[in-house]
Amino acid sequence: MSFLSKTLERVKPSPTIAITAMAAELRAAGRDVIGLSAGEPDFDTPQNIKDAAVAAIAAGKTKYTAPDGIIELKQAICTKLERENGLSYEPAQVSVGTGGKQTLYNALMATLNPGDEVIIPAPYWVSYPDMVLLAGGTPVAVEASLETNFKLTPEQLEAAITPKTKWFIFNSPSNPSGAGYSQSELKALTDVLMRHPHVWVMSDDMYEHLVFDGFEFATPAQVEPGLYERTLTCNGVSKGYAMTGWRIGYAAGPQHLIAAMRKVQSQSTSNPSSISQWAAVEALNGPQDFLASNNVAFNRRRDLVVAALNAIDGVTCPTPEGAFYVYPSIEGLIGKTTPKGTVIEDDEAFAKALLAEADVAVVFGAAFGLSPNFRVSYATSDEALTKACARIAAFCAALT
Ligand SMILES: Cc1ncc(COP(=O)(O)O)c(C=O)c1O
């Protein structure tokens, strides 16, 4: 009998490990590998936020806090949700966790029973299906195609709902495609959900602030107030505020769900770092102007990468509305061979050969549930992006 649990057996190891390990090996051997796989902004955390953390340490705010967050942060979150999303929540409807990841995980742990289904549009953030499996549920991936710019259609959502569906996980702008749903696209999905009152919505708004070309972010409970009672609105400071290492995420929703999530957290990690919580108070209450200036850089990089990738024969790259990723298709390259004799059988073979033969690290589409594609994170310098795109172009041009 295995020492490890049956639940863990259902969870697959991260498919990105092979690429990350290969990249580290090549770097150690002195190769100039350009990494386009990081899921975090290259900007530093703003100084006022760092100062707030230092002040919290100096003031001795270094003890246990309430398990799911200090009242000051919950209030700052309520103010933010009202200010930016037109959503009204009380602090008792808010849960603060160690990163967005923990709040999503808590919600699934608190609600899933064996047999419960969770609809996840693909391409998806790698953790959703495995979190569902860890919590004992069944992930139901629904592929959103290149033709719809990787957005799920209302017909697809309708067809995926069964009596066993418990949650619909919605992520806009998306990791890995960058796709952002407009208000009307989202309303078409919430109209479907209004017809199925047993389905709850977990909206992962982590990339809310990273949007371009005047795109207006929208979240389900705002677009359809009728869903307020069965929506968990999830967000965090990791991406927009360049605070990935601080580990603060949050969720707002019905009080009974928040209380259940608190129970999970109080018996696992307890409170997120007290110091990070005070930094997050400053992030949400302090000046927000750096968001726009960071976006100018992200927007420029997105345009640079989309243009460079679309210029490559066999590669098709839609222009996404947000986040800092693009998700090009390599349909036109499948079956070709590299000068070293590697056959590009699928997107994993493509990413491995690109790394081994052209020193560029990207994540292959199979990791995100939609192939044949790869994910480029453009949260790096213009110079590195230009160089990396030139390498990808040369690599693809040499395929026969
Ligand atoms: C879509 C999405 N949601 C949630 C998270 C988790 O964020 P955090 O670092 O705050 O746990 C990530 C991180 O990559 C993400 O891409």
CSV table of C-alpha atoms and ligand atoms in Angstrom, one decimal:
chain,number,residue,atom,x,y,z
A,1,MET,CA,0.0,0.0,0.0
A,2,SER,CA,1.3,3.4,-0.9
A,3,PHE,CA,2.5,5.7,2.0
A,4,LEU,CA,1.1,8.7,0.0
A,5,SER,CA,-2.6,9.5,0.0
A,6,LYS,CA,-4.9,8.5,-2.8
A,7,THR,CA,-5.9,12.2,-3.1
A,8,LEU,CA,-2.3,13.2,-3.9
A,9,GLU,CA,-2.0,10.4,-6.5
A,10,ARG,CA,-4.7,12.2,-8.5
A,11,VAL,CA,-2.6,15.3,-8.6
A,12,LYS,CA,0.0,15.6,-11.4
A,13,PRO,CA,3.4,17.1,-10.8
A,14,SER,CA,3.8,20.6,-12.4
A,15,PRO,CA,4.3,20.1,-16.1
A,16,THR,CA,6.6,23.1,-16.1
A,17,ILE,CA,9.1,21.5,-13.9
A,18,ALA,CA,10.9,19.8,-16.8
A,19,ILE,CA,11.4,23.2,-18.6
A,20,THR,CA,12.4,25.0,-15.5
A,21,ALA,CA,15.0,22.3,-14.6
A,22,MET,CA,16.4,22.3,-18.1
A,23,ALA,CA,16.7,26.1,-18.1
A,24,ALA,CA,18.6,26.0,-14.8
A,25,GLU,CA,20.9,23.2,-16.1
A,26,LEU,CA,21.7,25.2,-19.2
A,27,ARG,CA,22.4,28.4,-17.2
A,28,ALA,CA,24.7,26.5,-14.9
A,29,ALA,CA,26.6,25.3,-18.0
A,30,GLY,CA,27.1,29.0,-18.9
A,31,ARG,CA,24.5,29.3,-21.6
A,32,ASP,CA,22.8,32.7,-22.1
A,33,VAL,CA,19.2,31.5,-21.6
A,34,ILE,CA,16.4,34.1,-21.9
A,35,GLY,CA,13.5,33.3,-19.5
A,36,LEU,CA,10.0,34.1,-20.7
A,37,SER,CA,8.3,31.9,-18.3
A,38,ALA,CA,8.1,33.9,-15.1
A,39,GLY,CA,4.6,34.7,-13.8
A,40,GLU,CA,5.5,37.9,-12.0
A,41,PRO,CA,6.1,41.6,-12.9
A,42,ASP,CA,9.7,42.6,-13.2
A,43,PHE,CA,9.0,45.9,-11.4
A,44,ASP,CA,9.9,46.4,-7.8
A,45,THR,CA,7.2,46.9,-5.1
A,46,PRO,CA,6.5,50.6,-4.8
A,47,GLN,CA,8.5,52.4,-2.0
A,48,ASN,CA,5.5,53.6,0.0
A,49,ILE,CA,4.4,50.0,0.4
A,50,LYS,CA,7.9,48.9,1.5
A,51,ASP,CA,7.9,51.8,3.9
A,52,ALA,CA,4.6,50.7,5.4
A,53,ALA,CA,6.1,47.2,6.1
A,54,VAL,CA,9.1,48.7,7.8
A,55,ALA,CA,6.9,50.9,9.9
A,56,ALA,CA,4.8,47.9,10.9
A,57,ILE,CA,7.9,46.0,12.1
A,58,ALA,CA,9.1,49.1,14.0
A,59,ALA,CA,5.7,49.4,15.6
A,60,GLY,CA,5.8,45.8,16.8
A,61,LYS,CA,3.0,44.6,14.5
A,62,THR,CA,4.7,41.3,14.4
A,63,LYS,CA,2.3,39.0,16.3
A,64,TYR,CA,-0.5,36.6,15.3
A,65,THR,CA,-3.5,38.4,13.8
A,66,ALA,CA,-7.0,37.2,13.3
A,67,PRO,CA,-6.7,34.0,11.2
A,68,ASP,CA,-8.2,35.6,8.0
A,69,GLY,CA,-6.8,39.1,8.3
A,70,ILE,CA,-6.7,42.3,10.3
A,71,ILE,CA,-9.7,44.5,10.3
A,72,GLU,CA,-7.8,47.5,8.7
A,73,LEU,CA,-7.0,45.3,5.7
A,74,LYS,CA,-10.5,44.0,5.4
A,75,GLN,CA,-11.8,47.6,5.5
A,76,ALA,CA,-9.3,48.6,2.8
A,77,ILE,CA,-10.5,45.7,0.7
A,78,CYS,CA,-14.1,46.7,1.1
A,79,THR,CA,-13.2,50.3,0.1
A,80,LYS,CA,-11.4,49.0,-2.9
A,81,LEU,CA,-14.2,46.8,-4.0
A,82,GLU,CA,-16.7,49.7,-3.7
A,83,ARG,CA,-14.3,52.2,-5.4
A,84,GLU,CA,-13.2,50.1,-8.3
A,85,ASN,CA,-15.9,47.5,-8.8
A,86,GLY,CA,-19.1,49.1,-7.4
A,87,LEU,CA,-19.4,46.1,-5.1
A,88,SER,CA,-20.6,46.5,-1.5
A,89,TYR,CA,-19.1,44.2,1.1
A,90,GLU,CA,-18.7,44.2,4.9
A,91,PRO,CA,-15.4,43.2,6.5
A,92,ALA,CA,-17.2,40.0,7.7
A,93,GLN,CA,-17.6,39.0,4.1
A,94,VAL,CA,-13.8,39.2,3.4
A,95,SER,CA,-11.1,36.6,3.8
A,96,VAL,CA,-7.4,37.4,3.6
A,97,GLY,CA,-5.0,34.6,2.8
A,98,THR,CA,-1.4,33.9,2.0
A,99,GLY,CA,-1.6,34.8,-1.7
A,100,GLY,CA,-4.5,34.6,-4.0
A,101,LYS,CA,-3.7,30.9,-4.3
A,102,GLN,CA,-4.6,30.2,-0.6
A,103,THR,CA,-8.0,31.9,-0.8
A,104,LEU,CA,-9.0,30.0,-3.9
A,105,TYR,CA,-7.8,26.7,-2.3
A,106,ASN,CA,-9.6,27.5,0.9
A,107,ALA,CA,-12.9,28.0,-1.0
A,108,LEU,CA,-12.5,24.7,-2.8
A,109,MET,CA,-11.6,22.9,0.3
A,110,ALA,CA,-14.5,24.4,2.2
A,111,THR,CA,-17.1,23.5,-0.5
A,112,LEU,CA,-16.2,20.4,-2.6
A,113,ASN,CA,-17.5,16.9,-2.0
A,114,PRO,CA,-16.5,13.9,-4.1
A,115,GLY,CA,-18.4,14.0,-7.4
A,116,ASP,CA,-18.8,17.8,-7.4
A,117,GLU,CA,-17.8,19.3,-10.7
A,118,VAL,CA,-15.9,22.5,-11.3
A,119,ILE,CA,-16.0,24.1,-14.8
A,120,ILE,CA,-12.6,25.6,-15.8
A,121,PRO,CA,-12.2,27.3,-19.2
A,122,ALA,CA,-9.0,26.2,-20.9
A,123,PRO,CA,-6.4,27.5,-21.3
A,124,TYR,CA,-6.4,27.8,-17.6
A,125,TRP,CA,-4.0,28.8,-14.8
A,126,VAL,CA,-2.1,25.5,-14.0
A,127,SER,CA,-3.2,25.3,-10.4
A,128,TYR,CA,-7.0,25.3,-10.8
A,129,PRO,CA,-7.5,21.6,-11.9
A,130,ASP,CA,-5.1,20.3,-9.3
A,131,MET,CA,-6.5,22.4,-6.5
A,132,VAL,CA,-10.0,20.9,-7.4
A,133,LEU,CA,-8.5,17.4,-7.3
A,134,LEU,CA,-6.8,18.1,-4.0
A,135,ALA,CA,-10.1,19.2,-2.6
A,136,GLY,CA,-11.8,16.0,-3.8
A,137,GLY,CA,-13.7,17.5,-6.7
A,138,THR,CA,-13.7,16.8,-10.4
A,139,PRO,CA,-12.3,19.5,-12.8
A,140,VAL,CA,-14.2,19.9,-16.0
A,141,ALA,CA,-12.0,21.7,-18.6
A,142,VAL,CA,-13.8,23.4,-21.5
A,143,GLU,CA,-11.6,24.5,-24.3
A,144,ALA,CA,-11.9,28.1,-25.5
A,145,SER,CA,-10.5,28.3,-29.0
A,146,LEU,CA,-8.1,30.6,-30.8
A,147,GLU,CA,-11.1,31.6,-33.0
A,148,THR,CA,-12.8,33.3,-30.0
A,149,ASN,CA,-9.5,34.7,-28.7
A,150,PHE,CA,-9.5,32.0,-26.0
A,151,LYS,CA,-12.8,33.2,-24.5
A,152,LEU,CA,-15.5,30.7,-23.5
A,153,THR,CA,-18.8,31.2,-25.3
A,154,PRO,CA,-22.2,31.1,-23.5
A,155,GLU,CA,-23.1,28.0,-25.5
A,156,GLN,CA,-20.0,26.2,-24.2
A,157,LEU,CA,-20.8,27.2,-20.6
A,158,GLU,CA,-24.4,26.1,-21.0
A,159,ALA,CA,-23.3,22.7,-22.4
A,160,ALA,CA,-20.8,22.1,-19.6
A,161,ILE,CA,-23.2,22.6,-16.7
A,162,THR,CA,-24.6,19.4,-15.1
A,163,PRO,CA,-26.6,18.8,-11.9
A,164,LYS,CA,-23.2,18.1,-10.3
A,165,THR,CA,-21.6,21.5,-11.2
A,166,LYS,CA,-20.7,23.4,-8.1
A,167,TRP,CA,-18.4,26.1,-9.3
A,168,PHE,CA,-17.6,27.9,-12.5
A,169,ILE,CA,-14.0,29.4,-12.3
A,170,PHE,CA,-13.8,32.6,-14.2
A,171,ASN,CA,-10.4,34.3,-14.8
A,172,SER,CA,-10.3,37.6,-16.7
A,173,PRO,CA,-7.7,38.8,-17.8
A,174,SER,CA,-6.5,35.3,-18.0
A,175,ASN,CA,-3.3,33.5,-17.2
A,176,PRO,CA,-2.1,32.2,-19.7
A,177,SER,CA,-3.9,33.8,-22.6
A,178,GLY,CA,-4.2,37.4,-21.4
A,179,ALA,CA,-7.8,37.3,-22.7
A,180,GLY,CA,-10.1,39.8,-21.0
A,181,TYR,CA,-13.9,39.5,-21.3
A,182,SER,CA,-15.7,42.8,-22.1
A,183,GLN,CA,-18.8,43.7,-20.0
A,184,SER,CA,-21.1,42.3,-22.7
A,185,GLU,CA,-19.1,39.1,-23.2
A,186,LEU,CA,-19.3,38.5,-19.5
A,187,LYS,CA,-23.0,39.4,-19.3
A,188,ALA,CA,-23.6,36.6,-21.9
A,189,LEU,CA,-22.0,34.2,-19.5
A,190,THR,CA,-23.7,35.5,-16.4
A,191,ASP,CA,-27.1,35.2,-18.2
A,192,VAL,CA,-26.4,31.4,-18.5
A,193,LEU,CA,-25.5,31.2,-14.8
A,194,MET,CA,-28.7,33.0,-13.9
A,195,ARG,CA,-30.6,30.0,-15.4
A,196,HIS,CA,-28.7,27.5,-13.2
A,197,PRO,CA,-29.1,28.6,-9.6
A,198,HIS,CA,-27.0,25.7,-8.2
A,199,VAL,CA,-23.8,26.9,-9.8
A,200,TRP,CA,-21.5,29.3,-7.9
A,201,VAL,CA,-19.0,31.6,-9.5
A,202,MET,CA,-15.4,31.9,-8.4
A,203,SER,CA,-14.0,35.0,-10.1
A,204,ASP,CA,-10.3,35.2,-10.1
A,205,ASP,CA,-9.6,38.9,-10.7
A,206,MET,CA,-5.9,38.7,-10.1
A,207,TYR,CA,-4.9,40.6,-13.3
A,208,GLU,CA,-7.6,43.3,-13.0
A,209,HIS,CA,-5.2,46.2,-13.1
A,210,LEU,CA,-3.2,44.9,-16.0
A,211,VAL,CA,-5.4,46.0,-19.0
A,212,PHE,CA,-4.6,47.9,-22.2
A,213,ASP,CA,-6.1,50.0,-25.0
A,214,GLY,CA,-8.9,51.4,-22.8
A,215,PHE,CA,-10.2,47.9,-21.9
A,216,GLU,CA,-12.7,48.1,-19.1
A,217,PHE,CA,-12.4,45.4,-16.5
A,218,ALA,CA,-15.6,43.7,-15.3
A,219,THR,CA,-16.3,41.1,-12.7
A,220,PRO,CA,-19.4,38.8,-12.5
A,221,ALA,CA,-21.1,40.2,-9.3
A,222,GLN,CA,-20.9,43.7,-10.7
A,223,VAL,CA,-22.2,42.8,-14.2
A,224,GLU,CA,-25.0,40.6,-12.8
A,225,PRO,CA,-26.1,41.7,-9.2
A,226,GLY,CA,-28.3,38.7,-9.2
A,227,LEU,CA,-25.2,36.5,-8.8
A,228,TYR,CA,-23.9,38.4,-5.7
A,229,GLU,CA,-25.2,35.7,-3.3
A,230,ARG,CA,-23.3,33.0,-5.1
A,231,THR,CA,-20.1,34.7,-6.2
A,232,LEU,CA,-16.7,34.7,-4.6
A,233,THR,CA,-14.8,37.6,-5.9
A,234,CYS,CA,-11.1,36.8,-5.6
A,235,ASN,CA,-8.2,39.1,-6.0
A,236,GLY,CA,-4.8,40.0,-4.5
A,237,VAL,CA,-1.9,42.4,-4.5
A,238,SER,CA,0.6,40.0,-6.1
A,239,LYS,CA,0.5,41.1,-9.8
A,240,GLY,CA,-0.8,44.6,-10.1
A,241,TYR,CA,1.2,45.9,-7.1
A,242,ALA,CA,4.3,43.8,-7.9
A,243,MET,CA,4.1,42.1,-4.5
A,244,THR,CA,4.4,38.4,-5.5
A,245,GLY,CA,6.7,37.6,-2.6
A,246,TRP,CA,4.6,39.3,0.1
A,247,ARG,CA,1.9,36.7,-0.2
A,248,ILE,CA,-1.4,38.5,0.2
A,249,GLY,CA,-4.6,37.6,-1.6
A,250,TYR,CA,-8.2,38.1,-0.7
A,251,ALA,CA,-11.7,37.0,-1.4
A,252,ALA,CA,-15.1,38.6,-0.8
A,253,GLY,CA,-18.4,36.7,-0.8
A,254,PRO,CA,-21.3,35.5,1.3
A,255,GLN,CA,-20.6,35.4,5.0
A,256,HIS,CA,-21.3,31.7,5.5
A,257,LEU,CA,-18.7,30.8,2.8
A,258,ILE,CA,-16.1,33.2,4.2
A,259,ALA,CA,-16.7,31.7,7.7
A,260,ALA,CA,-16.1,28.2,6.2
A,261,MET,CA,-12.9,29.4,4.5
A,262,ARG,CA,-11.7,30.9,7.8
A,263,LYS,CA,-12.2,27.5,9.4
A,264,VAL,CA,-9.9,25.8,6.8
A,265,GLN,CA,-7.3,28.6,7.2
A,266,SER,CA,-7.4,28.6,11.0
A,267,GLN,CA,-6.6,24.9,11.0
A,268,SER,CA,-3.8,25.1,8.4
A,269,THR,CA,-1.7,28.2,8.1
A,270,SER,CA,-3.5,30.7,10.4
A,271,ASN,CA,-3.0,34.3,9.5
A,272,PRO,CA,-0.9,35.6,6.5
A,273,SER,CA,2.2,37.5,7.6
A,274,SER,CA,1.2,40.5,9.8
A,275,ILE,CA,3.8,42.7,8.1
A,276,SER,CA,2.6,41.9,4.6
A,277,GLN,CA,-0.9,42.6,5.7
A,278,TRP,CA,0.1,46.2,6.7
A,279,ALA,CA,2.0,46.6,3.4
A,280,ALA,CA,-1.2,45.5,1.6
A,281,VAL,CA,-3.2,48.1,3.5
A,282,GLU,CA,-0.9,50.8,2.1
A,283,ALA,CA,-1.1,49.2,-1.4
A,284,LEU,CA,-4.9,49.4,-1.5
A,285,ASN,CA,-5.3,52.8,0.4
A,286,GLY,CA,-2.2,54.6,-1.0
A,287,PRO,CA,-1.4,56.2,-4.3
A,288,GLN,CA,-2.5,54.2,-7.3
A,289,ASP,CA,-0.8,56.2,-10.1
A,290,PHE,CA,2.1,53.7,-10.6
A,291,LEU,CA,-0.4,51.2,-12.0
A,292,ALA,CA,-1.0,53.3,-15.1
A,293,SER,CA,2.7,53.9,-15.7
A,294,ASN,CA,3.6,50.2,-15.3
A,295,ASN,CA,0.8,49.5,-17.8
A,296,VAL,CA,2.4,51.8,-20.4
A,297,ALA,CA,5.5,49.6,-20.3
A,298,PHE,CA,3.5,46.3,-20.3
A,299,ASN,CA,1.4,47.6,-23.2
A,300,ARG,CA,4.5,48.5,-25.3
A,301,ARG,CA,6.0,45.1,-24.6
A,302,ARG,CA,2.8,43.3,-25.5
A,303,ASP,CA,2.7,45.1,-28.9
A,304,LEU,CA,6.4,44.3,-29.5
A,305,VAL,CA,5.9,40.6,-28.8
A,306,VAL,CA,2.6,40.2,-30.6
A,307,ALA,CA,4.0,41.8,-33.8
A,308,ALA,CA,7.3,39.8,-33.6
A,309,LEU,CA,5.5,36.5,-33.1
A,310,ASN,CA,2.9,37.1,-35.8
A,311,ALA,CA,5.7,37.8,-38.3
A,312,ILE,CA,6.8,34.2,-37.9
A,313,ASP,CA,5.5,31.7,-40.5
A,314,GLY,CA,3.4,29.0,-38.7
A,315,VAL,CA,2.8,31.1,-35.5
A,316,THR,CA,-0.5,32.9,-34.8
A,317,CYS,CA,-0.7,35.2,-31.9
A,318,PRO,CA,-3.9,37.0,-30.9
A,319,THR,CA,-3.6,40.4,-29.2
A,320,PRO,CA,-4.8,40.0,-25.6
A,321,GLU,CA,-6.6,42.6,-23.6
A,322,GLY,CA,-4.6,42.2,-20.4
A,323,ALA,CA,-2.2,40.4,-18.0
A,324,PHE,CA,1.4,40.1,-19.1
A,325,TYR,CA,1.1,37.0,-21.2
A,326,VAL,CA,0.5,36.0,-24.9
A,327,TYR,CA,-0.5,32.5,-26.0
A,328,PRO,CA,0.5,32.0,-29.6
A,329,SER,CA,-0.6,28.9,-31.6
A,330,ILE,CA,2.1,26.8,-33.3
A,331,GLU,CA,-0.3,24.8,-35.3
A,332,GLY,CA,1.7,25.6,-38.5
A,333,LEU,CA,4.9,24.1,-37.0
A,334,ILE,CA,3.7,20.7,-35.8
A,335,GLY,CA,5.4,17.9,-37.6
A,336,LYS,CA,8.4,19.9,-38.6
A,337,THR,CA,12.0,19.0,-37.7
A,338,THR,CA,14.8,21.1,-36.2
A,339,PRO,CA,18.3,21.2,-37.8
A,340,LYS,CA,19.4,18.9,-34.9
A,341,GLY,CA,16.8,16.3,-35.9
A,342,THR,CA,14.1,17.0,-33.2
A,343,VAL,CA,10.6,16.4,-34.5
A,344,ILE,CA,8.1,19.1,-33.2
A,345,GLU,CA,5.4,16.5,-32.4
A,346,ASP,CA,3.6,18.8,-30.0
A,347,ASP,CA,4.0,22.0,-28.0
A,348,GLU,CA,6.1,20.3,-25.3
A,349,ALA,CA,8.6,19.1,-27.9
A,350,PHE,CA,8.6,22.7,-29.3
A,351,ALA,CA,9.3,24.3,-25.9
A,352,LYS,CA,12.0,21.8,-25.1
A,353,ALA,CA,13.7,22.2,-28.5
A,354,LEU,CA,13.4,26.0,-28.3
A,355,LEU,CA,15.2,25.9,-25.0
A,356,ALA,CA,17.9,23.3,-26.0
A,357,GLU,CA,18.6,24.7,-29.4
A,358,ALA,CA,17.8,28.4,-29.1
A,359,ASP,CA,18.2,29.3,-25.4
A,360,VAL,CA,14.7,30.7,-24.9
A,361,ALA,CA,12.5,29.3,-22.0
A,362,VAL,CA,8.7,29.4,-22.5
A,363,VAL,CA,5.9,27.2,-21.1
A,364,PHE,CA,4.2,24.8,-23.4
A,365,GLY,CA,0.4,24.9,-23.9
A,366,ALA,CA,-0.3,21.4,-22.6
A,367,ALA,CA,0.5,22.7,-19.1
A,368,PHE,CA,-2.5,25.0,-19.5
A,369,GLY,CA,-4.9,22.6,-21.1
A,370,LEU,CA,-4.9,23.9,-24.6
A,371,SER,CA,-2.5,22.9,-27.4
A,372,PRO,CA,-0.6,23.4,-29.6
A,373,ASN,CA,0.5,26.7,-28.1
A,374,PHE,CA,3.1,28.2,-25.8
A,375,ARG,CA,2.9,31.0,-23.2
A,376,VAL,CA,5.2,33.9,-23.3
A,377,SER,CA,5.5,36.1,-20.2
A,378,TYR,CA,6.5,39.6,-21.4
A,379,ALA,CA,7.2,40.8,-17.8
A,380,THR,CA,10.8,41.4,-18.7
A,381,SER,CA,12.9,44.2,-20.5
A,382,ASP,CA,12.2,45.3,-24.0
A,383,GLU,CA,15.8,44.4,-24.8
A,384,ALA,CA,15.4,40.8,-23.6
A,385,LEU,CA,12.1,40.5,-25.4
A,386,THR,CA,13.5,41.7,-28.7
A,387,LYS,CA,16.4,39.3,-28.4
A,388,ALA,CA,14.2,36.4,-27.5
A,389,CYS,CA,11.8,37.0,-30.3
A,390,ALA,CA,14.6,37.1,-32.8
A,391,ARG,CA,15.8,33.8,-31.4
A,392,ILE,CA,12.3,32.3,-31.7
A,393,ALA,CA,12.0,33.6,-35.3
A,394,ALA,CA,15.4,32.1,-36.3
A,395,PHE,CA,14.5,28.8,-34.6
A,396,CYS,CA,11.2,28.6,-36.5
A,397,ALA,CA,12.7,29.6,-39.8
A,398,ALA,CA,15.2,26.8,-39.5
A,399,LEU,CA,12.5,24.1,-39.2
A,400,THR,CA,11.9,21.9,-42.2
B,1,LIG,C1,-4.7,33.5,-12.5
B,1,LIG,C2,-4.0,33.5,-11.2
B,1,LIG,N1,-4.6,33.5,-10.0
B,1,LIG,C3,-4.0,33.4,-8.9
B,1,LIG,C4,-2.6,33.4,-8.8
B,1,LIG,C5,-2.0,33.3,-7.5
B,1,LIG,O1,-1.5,34.5,-7.0
B,1,LIG,P1,-0.7,34.6,-5.6
B,1,LIG,O2,0.8,34.7,-6.0
B,1,LIG,O3,-1.2,35.8,-5.0
B,1,LIG,O4,-0.9,33.3,-4.9
B,1,LIG,C6,-1.9,33.5,-10.0
B,1,LIG,C7,-0.4,33.4,-9.9
B,1,LIG,O5,0.3,33.1,-10.9
B,1,LIG,C8,-2.6,33.5,-11.2
B,1,LIG,O6,-1.9,33.6,-12.4
